[in-house]
Short mmCIF file of C-alpha atoms and ligand atoms in Angstrom, two decimals:
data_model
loop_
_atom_site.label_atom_id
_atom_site.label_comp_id
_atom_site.label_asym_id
_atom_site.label_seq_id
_atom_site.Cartn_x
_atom_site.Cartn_y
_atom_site.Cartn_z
CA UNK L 1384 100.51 -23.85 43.45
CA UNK L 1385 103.01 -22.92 45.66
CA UNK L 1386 102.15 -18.97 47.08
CA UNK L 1387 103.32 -16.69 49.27
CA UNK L 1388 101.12 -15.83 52.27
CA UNK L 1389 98.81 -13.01 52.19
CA UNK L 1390 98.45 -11.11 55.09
CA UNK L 1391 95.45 -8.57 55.18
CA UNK L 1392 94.62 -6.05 57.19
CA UNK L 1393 91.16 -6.34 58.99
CA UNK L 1394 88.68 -9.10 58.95
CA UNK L 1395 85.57 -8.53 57.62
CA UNK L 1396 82.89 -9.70 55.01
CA UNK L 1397 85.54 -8.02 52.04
CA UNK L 1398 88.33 -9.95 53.91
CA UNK L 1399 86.05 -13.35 54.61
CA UNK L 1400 85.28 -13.18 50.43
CA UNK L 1401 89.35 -12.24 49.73
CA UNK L 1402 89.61 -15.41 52.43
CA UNK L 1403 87.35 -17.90 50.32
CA UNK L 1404 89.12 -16.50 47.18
CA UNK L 1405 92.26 -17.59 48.20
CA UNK L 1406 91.51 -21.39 49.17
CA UNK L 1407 90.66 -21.53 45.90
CA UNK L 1408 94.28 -21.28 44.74
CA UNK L 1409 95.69 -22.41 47.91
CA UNK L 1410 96.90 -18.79 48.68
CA UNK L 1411 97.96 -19.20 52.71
CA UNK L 1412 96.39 -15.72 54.78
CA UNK L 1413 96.83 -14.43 57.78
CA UNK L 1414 94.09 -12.33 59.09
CA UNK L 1415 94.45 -9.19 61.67
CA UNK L 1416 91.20 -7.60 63.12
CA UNK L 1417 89.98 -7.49 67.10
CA UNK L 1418 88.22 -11.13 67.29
CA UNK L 1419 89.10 -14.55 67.31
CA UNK L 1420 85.88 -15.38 65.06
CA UNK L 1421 85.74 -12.38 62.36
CA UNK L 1422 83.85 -13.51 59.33
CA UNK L 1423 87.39 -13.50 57.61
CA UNK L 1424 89.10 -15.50 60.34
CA UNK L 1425 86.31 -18.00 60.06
CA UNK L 1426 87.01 -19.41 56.19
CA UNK L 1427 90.73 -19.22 56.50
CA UNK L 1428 90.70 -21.89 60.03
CA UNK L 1429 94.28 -23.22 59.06
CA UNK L 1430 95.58 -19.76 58.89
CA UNK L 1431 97.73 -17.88 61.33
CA UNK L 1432 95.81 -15.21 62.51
CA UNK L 1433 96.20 -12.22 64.66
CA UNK L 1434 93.71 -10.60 66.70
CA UNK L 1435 94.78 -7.32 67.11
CA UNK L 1436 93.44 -3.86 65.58
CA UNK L 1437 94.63 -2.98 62.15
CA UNK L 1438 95.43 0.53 63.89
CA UNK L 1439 97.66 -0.79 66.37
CA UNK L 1440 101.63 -0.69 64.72
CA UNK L 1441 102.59 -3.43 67.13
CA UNK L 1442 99.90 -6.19 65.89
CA UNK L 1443 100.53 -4.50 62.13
CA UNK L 1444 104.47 -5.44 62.31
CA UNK L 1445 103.47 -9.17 64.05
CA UNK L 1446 101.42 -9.96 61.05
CA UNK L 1447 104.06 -8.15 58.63
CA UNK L 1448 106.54 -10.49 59.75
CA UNK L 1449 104.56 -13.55 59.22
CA UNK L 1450 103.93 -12.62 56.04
CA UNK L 1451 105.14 -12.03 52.42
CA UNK L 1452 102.39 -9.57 51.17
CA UNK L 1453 100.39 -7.39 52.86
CA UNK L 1454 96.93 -5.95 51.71
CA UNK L 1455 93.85 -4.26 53.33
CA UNK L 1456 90.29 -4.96 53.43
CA UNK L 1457 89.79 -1.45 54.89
CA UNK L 1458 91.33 1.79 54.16
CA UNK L 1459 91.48 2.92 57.99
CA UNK L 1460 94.71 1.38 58.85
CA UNK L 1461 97.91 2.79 60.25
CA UNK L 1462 99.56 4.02 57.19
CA UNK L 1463 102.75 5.34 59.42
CA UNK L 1464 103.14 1.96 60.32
CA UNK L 1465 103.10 0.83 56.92
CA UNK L 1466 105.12 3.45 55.47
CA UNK L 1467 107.94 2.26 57.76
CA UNK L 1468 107.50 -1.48 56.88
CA UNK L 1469 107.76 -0.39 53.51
CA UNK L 1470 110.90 1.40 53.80
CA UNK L 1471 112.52 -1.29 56.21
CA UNK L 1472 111.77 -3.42 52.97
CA UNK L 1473 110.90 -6.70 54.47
CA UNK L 1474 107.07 -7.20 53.15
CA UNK L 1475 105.64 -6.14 50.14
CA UNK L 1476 102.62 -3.95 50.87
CA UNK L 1477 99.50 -3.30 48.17
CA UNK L 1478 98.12 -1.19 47.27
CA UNK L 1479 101.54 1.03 48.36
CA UNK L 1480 100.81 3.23 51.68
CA UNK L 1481 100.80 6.28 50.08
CA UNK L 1482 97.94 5.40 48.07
CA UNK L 1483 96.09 4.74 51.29
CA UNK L 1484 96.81 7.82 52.94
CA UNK L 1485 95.60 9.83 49.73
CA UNK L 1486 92.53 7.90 50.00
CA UNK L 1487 91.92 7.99 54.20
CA UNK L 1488 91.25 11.56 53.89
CA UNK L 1489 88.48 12.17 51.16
CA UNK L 1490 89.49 15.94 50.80
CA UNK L 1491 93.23 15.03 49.84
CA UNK L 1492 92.03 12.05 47.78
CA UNK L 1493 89.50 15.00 46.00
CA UNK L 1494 92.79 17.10 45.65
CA UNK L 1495 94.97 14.46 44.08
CA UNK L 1496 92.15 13.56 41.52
CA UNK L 1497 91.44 17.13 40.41
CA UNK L 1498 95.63 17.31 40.26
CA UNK L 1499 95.46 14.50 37.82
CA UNK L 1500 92.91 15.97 35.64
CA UNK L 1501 89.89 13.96 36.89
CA UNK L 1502 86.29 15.20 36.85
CA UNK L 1503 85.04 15.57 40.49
CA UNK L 1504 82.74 17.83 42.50
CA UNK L 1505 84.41 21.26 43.96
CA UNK L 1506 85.26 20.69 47.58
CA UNK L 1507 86.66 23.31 49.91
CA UNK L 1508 88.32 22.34 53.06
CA UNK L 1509 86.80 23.79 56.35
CA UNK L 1510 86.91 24.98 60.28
CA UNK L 1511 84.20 22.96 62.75
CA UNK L 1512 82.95 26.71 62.67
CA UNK L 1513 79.17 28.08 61.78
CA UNK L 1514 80.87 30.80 59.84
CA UNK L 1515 83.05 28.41 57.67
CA UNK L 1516 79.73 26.54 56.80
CA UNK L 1517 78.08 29.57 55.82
CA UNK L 1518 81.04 30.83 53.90
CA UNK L 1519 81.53 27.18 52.23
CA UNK L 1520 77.41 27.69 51.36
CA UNK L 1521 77.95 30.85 49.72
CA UNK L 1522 80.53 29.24 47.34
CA UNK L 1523 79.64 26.27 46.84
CA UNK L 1524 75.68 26.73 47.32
CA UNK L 1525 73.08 25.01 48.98
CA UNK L 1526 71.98 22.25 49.36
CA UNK L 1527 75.46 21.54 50.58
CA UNK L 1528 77.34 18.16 51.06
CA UNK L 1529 79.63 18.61 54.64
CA UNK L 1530 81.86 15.73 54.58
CA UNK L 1531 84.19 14.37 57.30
CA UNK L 1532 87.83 14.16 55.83
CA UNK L 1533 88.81 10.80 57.31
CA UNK L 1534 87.49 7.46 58.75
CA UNK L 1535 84.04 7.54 56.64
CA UNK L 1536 81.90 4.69 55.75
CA UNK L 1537 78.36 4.25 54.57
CA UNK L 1538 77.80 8.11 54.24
CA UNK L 1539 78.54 7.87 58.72
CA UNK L 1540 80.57 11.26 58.43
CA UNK L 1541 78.01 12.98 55.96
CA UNK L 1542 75.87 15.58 56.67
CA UNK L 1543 73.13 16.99 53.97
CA UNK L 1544 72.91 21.06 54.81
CA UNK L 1545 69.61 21.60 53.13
CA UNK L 1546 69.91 25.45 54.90
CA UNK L 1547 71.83 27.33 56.72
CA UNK L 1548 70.15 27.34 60.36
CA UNK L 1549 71.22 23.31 60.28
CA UNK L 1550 74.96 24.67 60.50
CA UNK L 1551 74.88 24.00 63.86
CA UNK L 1552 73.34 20.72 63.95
CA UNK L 1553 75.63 19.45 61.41
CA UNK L 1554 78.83 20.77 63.48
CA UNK L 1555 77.03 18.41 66.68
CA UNK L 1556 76.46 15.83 63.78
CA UNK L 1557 80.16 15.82 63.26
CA UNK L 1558 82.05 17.31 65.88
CA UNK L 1559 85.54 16.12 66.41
CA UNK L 1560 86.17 15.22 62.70
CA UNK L 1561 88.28 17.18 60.17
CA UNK L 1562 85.69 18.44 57.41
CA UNK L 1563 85.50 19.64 54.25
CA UNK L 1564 82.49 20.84 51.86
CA UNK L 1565 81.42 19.27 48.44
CA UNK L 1566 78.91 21.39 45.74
CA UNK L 1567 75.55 19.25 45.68
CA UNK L 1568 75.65 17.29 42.64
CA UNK L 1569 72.23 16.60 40.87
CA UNK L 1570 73.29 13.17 39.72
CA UNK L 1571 70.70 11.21 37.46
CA UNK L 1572 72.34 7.92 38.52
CA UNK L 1573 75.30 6.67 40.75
CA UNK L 1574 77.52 4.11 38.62
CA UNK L 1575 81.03 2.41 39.58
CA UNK L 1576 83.89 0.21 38.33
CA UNK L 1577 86.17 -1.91 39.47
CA UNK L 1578 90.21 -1.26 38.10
CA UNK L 1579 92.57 -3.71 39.13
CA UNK L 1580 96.15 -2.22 38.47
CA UNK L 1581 99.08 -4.95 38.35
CA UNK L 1582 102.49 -4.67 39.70
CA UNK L 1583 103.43 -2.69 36.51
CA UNK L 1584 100.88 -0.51 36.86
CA UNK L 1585 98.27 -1.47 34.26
CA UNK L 1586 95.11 -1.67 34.48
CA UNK L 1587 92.17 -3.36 33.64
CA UNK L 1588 88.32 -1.93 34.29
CA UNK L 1589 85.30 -4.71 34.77
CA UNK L 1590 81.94 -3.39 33.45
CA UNK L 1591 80.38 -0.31 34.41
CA UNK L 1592 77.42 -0.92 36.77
CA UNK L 1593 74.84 0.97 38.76
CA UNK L 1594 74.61 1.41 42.15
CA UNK L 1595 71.61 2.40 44.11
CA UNK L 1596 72.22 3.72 47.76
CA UNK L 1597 69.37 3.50 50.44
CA UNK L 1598 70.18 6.02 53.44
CA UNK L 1599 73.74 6.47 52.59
CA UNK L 1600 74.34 2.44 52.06
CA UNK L 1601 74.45 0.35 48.92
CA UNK L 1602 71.28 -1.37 48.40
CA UNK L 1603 71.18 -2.77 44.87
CA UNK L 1604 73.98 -3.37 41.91
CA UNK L 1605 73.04 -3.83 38.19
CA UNK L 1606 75.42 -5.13 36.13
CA UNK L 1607 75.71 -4.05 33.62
CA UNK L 1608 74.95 -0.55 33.13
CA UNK L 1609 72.05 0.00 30.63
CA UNK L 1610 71.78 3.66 28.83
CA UNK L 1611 70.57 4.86 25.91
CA UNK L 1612 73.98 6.45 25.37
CA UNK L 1613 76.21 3.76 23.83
CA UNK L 1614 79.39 5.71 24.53
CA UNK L 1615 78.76 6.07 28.08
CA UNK L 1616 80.14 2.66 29.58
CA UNK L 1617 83.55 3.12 27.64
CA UNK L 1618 83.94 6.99 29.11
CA UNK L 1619 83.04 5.92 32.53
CA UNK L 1620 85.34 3.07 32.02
CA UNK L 1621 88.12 5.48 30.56
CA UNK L 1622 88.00 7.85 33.82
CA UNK L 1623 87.58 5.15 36.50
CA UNK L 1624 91.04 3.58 34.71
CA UNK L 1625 92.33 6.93 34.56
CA UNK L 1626 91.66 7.71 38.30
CA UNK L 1627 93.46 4.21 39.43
CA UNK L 1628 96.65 5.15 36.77
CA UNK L 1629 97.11 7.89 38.92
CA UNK L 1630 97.60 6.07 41.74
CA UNK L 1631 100.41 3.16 43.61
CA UNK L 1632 100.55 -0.57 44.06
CA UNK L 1633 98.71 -3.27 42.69
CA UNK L 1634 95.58 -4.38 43.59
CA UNK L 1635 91.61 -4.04 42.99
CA UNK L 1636 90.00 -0.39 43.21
CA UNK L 1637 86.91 0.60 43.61
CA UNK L 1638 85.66 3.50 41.50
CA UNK L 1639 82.31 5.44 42.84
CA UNK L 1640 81.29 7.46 40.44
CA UNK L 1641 78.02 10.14 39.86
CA UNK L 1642 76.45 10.40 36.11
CA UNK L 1643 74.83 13.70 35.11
CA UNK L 1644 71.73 14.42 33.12
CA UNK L 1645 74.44 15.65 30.11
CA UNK L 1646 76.39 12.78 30.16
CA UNK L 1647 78.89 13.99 31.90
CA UNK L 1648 80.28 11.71 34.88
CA UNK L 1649 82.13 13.18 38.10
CA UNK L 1650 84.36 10.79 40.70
CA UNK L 1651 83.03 10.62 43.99
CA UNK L 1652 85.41 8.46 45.96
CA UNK L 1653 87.84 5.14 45.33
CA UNK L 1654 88.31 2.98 47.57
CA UNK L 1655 91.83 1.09 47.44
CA UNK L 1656 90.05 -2.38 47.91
CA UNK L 1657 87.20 -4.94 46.92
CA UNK L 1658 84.09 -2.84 46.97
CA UNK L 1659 80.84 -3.50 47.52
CA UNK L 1660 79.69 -2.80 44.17
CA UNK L 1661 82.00 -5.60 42.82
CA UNK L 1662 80.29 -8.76 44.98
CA UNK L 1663 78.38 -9.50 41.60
CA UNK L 1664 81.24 -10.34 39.59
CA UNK L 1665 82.21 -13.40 41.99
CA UNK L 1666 79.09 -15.55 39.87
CA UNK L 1667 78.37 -12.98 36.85
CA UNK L 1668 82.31 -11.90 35.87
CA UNK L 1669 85.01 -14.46 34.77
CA UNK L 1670 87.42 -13.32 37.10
CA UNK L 1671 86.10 -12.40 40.59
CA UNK L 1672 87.25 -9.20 41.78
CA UNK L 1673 88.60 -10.77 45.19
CA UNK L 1674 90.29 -13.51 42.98
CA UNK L 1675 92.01 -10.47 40.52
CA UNK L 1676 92.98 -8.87 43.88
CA UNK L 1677 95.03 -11.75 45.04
CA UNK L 1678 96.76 -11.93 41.61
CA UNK L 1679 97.31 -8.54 41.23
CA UNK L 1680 99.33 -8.17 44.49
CA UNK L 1681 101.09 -11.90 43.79
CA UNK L 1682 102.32 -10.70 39.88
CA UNK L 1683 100.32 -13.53 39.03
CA UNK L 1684 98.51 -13.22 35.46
CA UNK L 1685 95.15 -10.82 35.73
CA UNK L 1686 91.85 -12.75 34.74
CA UNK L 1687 89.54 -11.49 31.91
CA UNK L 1688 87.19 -9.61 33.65
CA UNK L 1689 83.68 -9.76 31.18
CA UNK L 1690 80.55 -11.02 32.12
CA UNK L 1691 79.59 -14.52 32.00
CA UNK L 1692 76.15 -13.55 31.56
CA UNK L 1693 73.65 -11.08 29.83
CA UNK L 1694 72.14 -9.80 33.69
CA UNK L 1695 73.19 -9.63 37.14
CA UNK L 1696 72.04 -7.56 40.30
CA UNK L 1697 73.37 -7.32 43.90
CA UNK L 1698 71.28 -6.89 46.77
CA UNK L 1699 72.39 -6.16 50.29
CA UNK L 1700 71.11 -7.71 52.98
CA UNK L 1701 71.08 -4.88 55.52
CA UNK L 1702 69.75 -6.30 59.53
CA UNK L 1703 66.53 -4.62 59.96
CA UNK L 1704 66.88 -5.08 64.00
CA UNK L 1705 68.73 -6.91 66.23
CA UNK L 1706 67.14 -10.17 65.12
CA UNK L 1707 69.27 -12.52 63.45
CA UNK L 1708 66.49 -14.79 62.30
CA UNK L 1709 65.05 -12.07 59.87
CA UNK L 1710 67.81 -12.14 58.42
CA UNK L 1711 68.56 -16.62 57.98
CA UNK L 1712 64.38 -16.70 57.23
CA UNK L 1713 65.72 -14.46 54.27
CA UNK L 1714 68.55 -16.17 53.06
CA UNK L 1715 66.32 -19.41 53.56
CA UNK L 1716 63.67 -17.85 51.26
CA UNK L 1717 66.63 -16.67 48.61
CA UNK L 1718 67.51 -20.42 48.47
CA UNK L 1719 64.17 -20.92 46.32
CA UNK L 1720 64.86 -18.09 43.97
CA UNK L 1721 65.86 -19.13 40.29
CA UNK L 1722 70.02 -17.79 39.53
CA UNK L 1723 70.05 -16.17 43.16
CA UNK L 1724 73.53 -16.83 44.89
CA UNK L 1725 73.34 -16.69 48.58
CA UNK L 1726 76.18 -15.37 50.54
CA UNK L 1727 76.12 -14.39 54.32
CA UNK L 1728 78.77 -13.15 56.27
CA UNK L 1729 79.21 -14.83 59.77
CA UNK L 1730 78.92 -11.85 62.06
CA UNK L 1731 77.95 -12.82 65.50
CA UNK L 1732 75.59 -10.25 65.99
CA UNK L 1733 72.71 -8.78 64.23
CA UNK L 1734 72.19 -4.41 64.13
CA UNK L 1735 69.85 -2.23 61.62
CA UNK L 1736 72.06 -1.37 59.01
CA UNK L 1737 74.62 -3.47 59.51
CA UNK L 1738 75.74 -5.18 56.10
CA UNK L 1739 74.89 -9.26 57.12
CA UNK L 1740 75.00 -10.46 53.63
CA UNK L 1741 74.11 -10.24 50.17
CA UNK L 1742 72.32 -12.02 47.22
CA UNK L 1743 73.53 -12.37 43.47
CA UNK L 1744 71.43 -12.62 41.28
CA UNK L 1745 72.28 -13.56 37.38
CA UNK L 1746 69.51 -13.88 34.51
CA UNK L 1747 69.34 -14.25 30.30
CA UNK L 1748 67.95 -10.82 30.20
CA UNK L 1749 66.91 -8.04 32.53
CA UNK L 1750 63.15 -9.05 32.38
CA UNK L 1751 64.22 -12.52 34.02
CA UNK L 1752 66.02 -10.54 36.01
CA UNK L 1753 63.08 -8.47 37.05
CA UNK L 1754 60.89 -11.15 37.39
CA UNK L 1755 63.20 -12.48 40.14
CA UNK L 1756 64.31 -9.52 42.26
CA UNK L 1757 60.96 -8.69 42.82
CA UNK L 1758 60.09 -11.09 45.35
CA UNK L 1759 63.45 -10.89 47.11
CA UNK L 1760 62.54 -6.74 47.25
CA UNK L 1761 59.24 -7.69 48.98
CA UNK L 1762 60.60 -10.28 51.16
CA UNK L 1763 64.16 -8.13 52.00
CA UNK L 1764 64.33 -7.99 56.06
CA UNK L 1765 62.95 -4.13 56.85
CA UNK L 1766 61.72 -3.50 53.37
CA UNK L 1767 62.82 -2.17 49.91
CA UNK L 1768 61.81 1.06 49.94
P1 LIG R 2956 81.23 4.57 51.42
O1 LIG R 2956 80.56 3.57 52.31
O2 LIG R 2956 80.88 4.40 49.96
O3 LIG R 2956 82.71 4.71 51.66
P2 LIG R 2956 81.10 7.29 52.40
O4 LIG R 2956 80.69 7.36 53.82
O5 LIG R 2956 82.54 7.49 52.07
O6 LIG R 2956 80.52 5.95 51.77
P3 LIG R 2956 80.24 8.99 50.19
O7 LIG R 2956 80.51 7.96 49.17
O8 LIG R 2956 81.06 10.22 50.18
O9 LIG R 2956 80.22 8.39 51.67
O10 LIG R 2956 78.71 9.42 50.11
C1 LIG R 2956 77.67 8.51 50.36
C2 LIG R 2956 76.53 8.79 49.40
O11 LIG R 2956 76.07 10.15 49.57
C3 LIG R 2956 76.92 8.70 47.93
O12 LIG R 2956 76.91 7.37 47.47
C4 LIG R 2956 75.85 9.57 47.30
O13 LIG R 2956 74.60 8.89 47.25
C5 LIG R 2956 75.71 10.71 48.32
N1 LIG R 2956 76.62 11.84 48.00
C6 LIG R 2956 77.94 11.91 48.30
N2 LIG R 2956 78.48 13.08 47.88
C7 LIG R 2956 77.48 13.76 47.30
C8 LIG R 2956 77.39 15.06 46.67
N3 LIG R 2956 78.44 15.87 46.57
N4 LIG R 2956 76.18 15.43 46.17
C9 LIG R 2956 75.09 14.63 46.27
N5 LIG R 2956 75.11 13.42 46.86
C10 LIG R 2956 76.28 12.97 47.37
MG1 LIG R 2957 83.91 6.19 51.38
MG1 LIG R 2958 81.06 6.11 48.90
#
């Protein structure tokens, strides 16, 4: 197939799976992120890559003008730059910039959804200031959810105000960043779904999963959600595709949403980009969500986007230290497990927290299922629980 070239913005494990997506349909890429040897850079050898930051405009126009599309494996780019490649007219850019910069901030992004009619948590924007806390607490009560505005990621930028004599702490916890308050929701479950949204602007939802978070980061996916309410997957389906309508460009979205005890289901954030909670549907969906990325943003024809099977699950691998072999002796052991898909991501160097990989797991039924996450759990590299 003959393609235009892809170039994406940053180079990590969501651009090293858009990366191996590609090859697949011979899509050329060029990769921009700091290092020679990103896990993106590393599947996409024949590739022109830059390394460069994605916030620097100069390395952002090099790789705009050896490309035909641009995209972003990160929402923390340089949207100004963006915005004026856009308008010079030379690149086509998805999602569109100004969907980023809604997004970057997560107080405007909150603003645009409630504009649009969308169910999400009351937020008030605020000064670094004790007072503003305390003000924001008596609205909004405690506990309290103090948010940075911009460049957050795995909850880094969140700060839980249980009561007020933490004010202070929390302003050291994240001084320097614009911040805004969010009402405490008592969610029963965390869910999400992925919206891919076509040139057009239509869209298309995959299933509705779970998600369950471990200190701020993803830990597990199930896929797909299971609830005794049997209109619940179409309503969070309905909003998620309702949230991405509302926004530009083409491309795959990621929709994190929070389920109450009533039913009811609030947005938390999107995220203008593969998303974690969407790694399952490379083996369990018949269109991966990397793969309905590329064809989104190329006008090429969406895949179906069901499940090939009746159960899948996601689990992170998260490094538990700075040793690297935890982490291979893991992926080793995952080798042995029955419908477990290994994936790792090529980073050079091992942290605690740091997202290294991830397993897939698919089964005939959620008791297979079960029966085979349960020694991964006990085996995972600094625990399960
Ligand atoms: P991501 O890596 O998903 O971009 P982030 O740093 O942007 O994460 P959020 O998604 O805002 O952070 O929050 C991280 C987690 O904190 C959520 O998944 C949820 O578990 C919890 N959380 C966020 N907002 C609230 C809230 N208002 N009430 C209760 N819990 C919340
Ligand atoms: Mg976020
Ligand atoms: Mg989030």
């Amino acid at each position: 197939m003959q393609s235009r070239t892809v170039g994406i913005l940053g180079g990590g494990q969501l651009g090293r799976m858009l990366a191996a997506s590609a090859s697949l349909l011979n899509i050329p890429v060029s990769i921009l992120d700091v290092g020679p040897n990103t896990p993106a850079k590393q599947v996409a050898a024949h590739g022109v890559h830059i390394d460069g930051s994605f916030s620097d405009p100069d390395k952002v126009r090099e790789l705009a003008a050896k490309v035909d599309v641009l995209t972003v494996e990160i929402e923390h780019v340089n949207v100004d730059v963006l915005e004026e490649l856009q308008q010079a007219g030379t690149v086509d850019i998805h999602p569109s910039p100004t969907t980023i910069r809604i997004i970057q901030d997560k107080y405007r992004q909150k603003e645009h959804l409630l504009a649009h009619g969308l169910p999400v948590s009351p937020s008030i924007p605020i000064e670094p200031s004790v007072l503003a806390i305390q003000e924001a607490a008596d609205r909004l009560g405690l506990p309290l959810m103090l948010k940075s505005k911009t460049l957050a990621y795995d909850g880094r930028g969140n700060f839980v105000l249980r009561e007020l004599p933490q004010a202070e702490e929390a302003l050291r916890a994240l001084s320097n960043r614009p911040l805004y308050a969010e009402k405490w929701v008592k969610f029963i479950k965390e869910i999400a779904v992925m919206v891919v949204r076509t040139v057009e602007g239509e869209v298309t939802s995959y299933p509705v999963v779970e998600t369950v978070h471990k200190e701020n980061v993803c830990h597990l996916v199930f896929a797909p959600l299971r609830s005794a309410d049997i209109g619940l997957s179409s309503r969070a389906r309905a909003v998620a595709e309702r949230a991405v309508q509302s926004l530009n460009g083409a491309g795959i979205f990621g929709v994190e949403m929070f389920l109450l005890d009533d039913g009811e289901i609030l947005v938390n954030e999107i995220a203008p980009r593969p998303h974690n909670s969407g790694h399952y549907t490379i083996e369990a969906c018949e269109t991966s969500q990397y793969e309905n990325h590329l064809r989104a943003i190329l006008a090429l024809p969406i895949g179906r986007t069901g499940l090939k099977v009746p159960s899948a699950a996601m689990l992170n691998i998260l490094g538990a230290s700075s040793d690297m072999a935890e982490v291979s002796n893991f992926a080793k052991f995952a080798l042995s497990v029955p419908g477990a898909s290994v994936h790792l991501y090529g980073k050079a160097e091992c942290r605690k927290g740091r997202k290294m990989g991830h397993i897939t797991l698919v089964a005939n039924s959620d008791s297979e299922l079960r029966i085979a996450l349960r020694p991964l759990l006990e085996k995972l590299p600094g625990g399960s629980s």
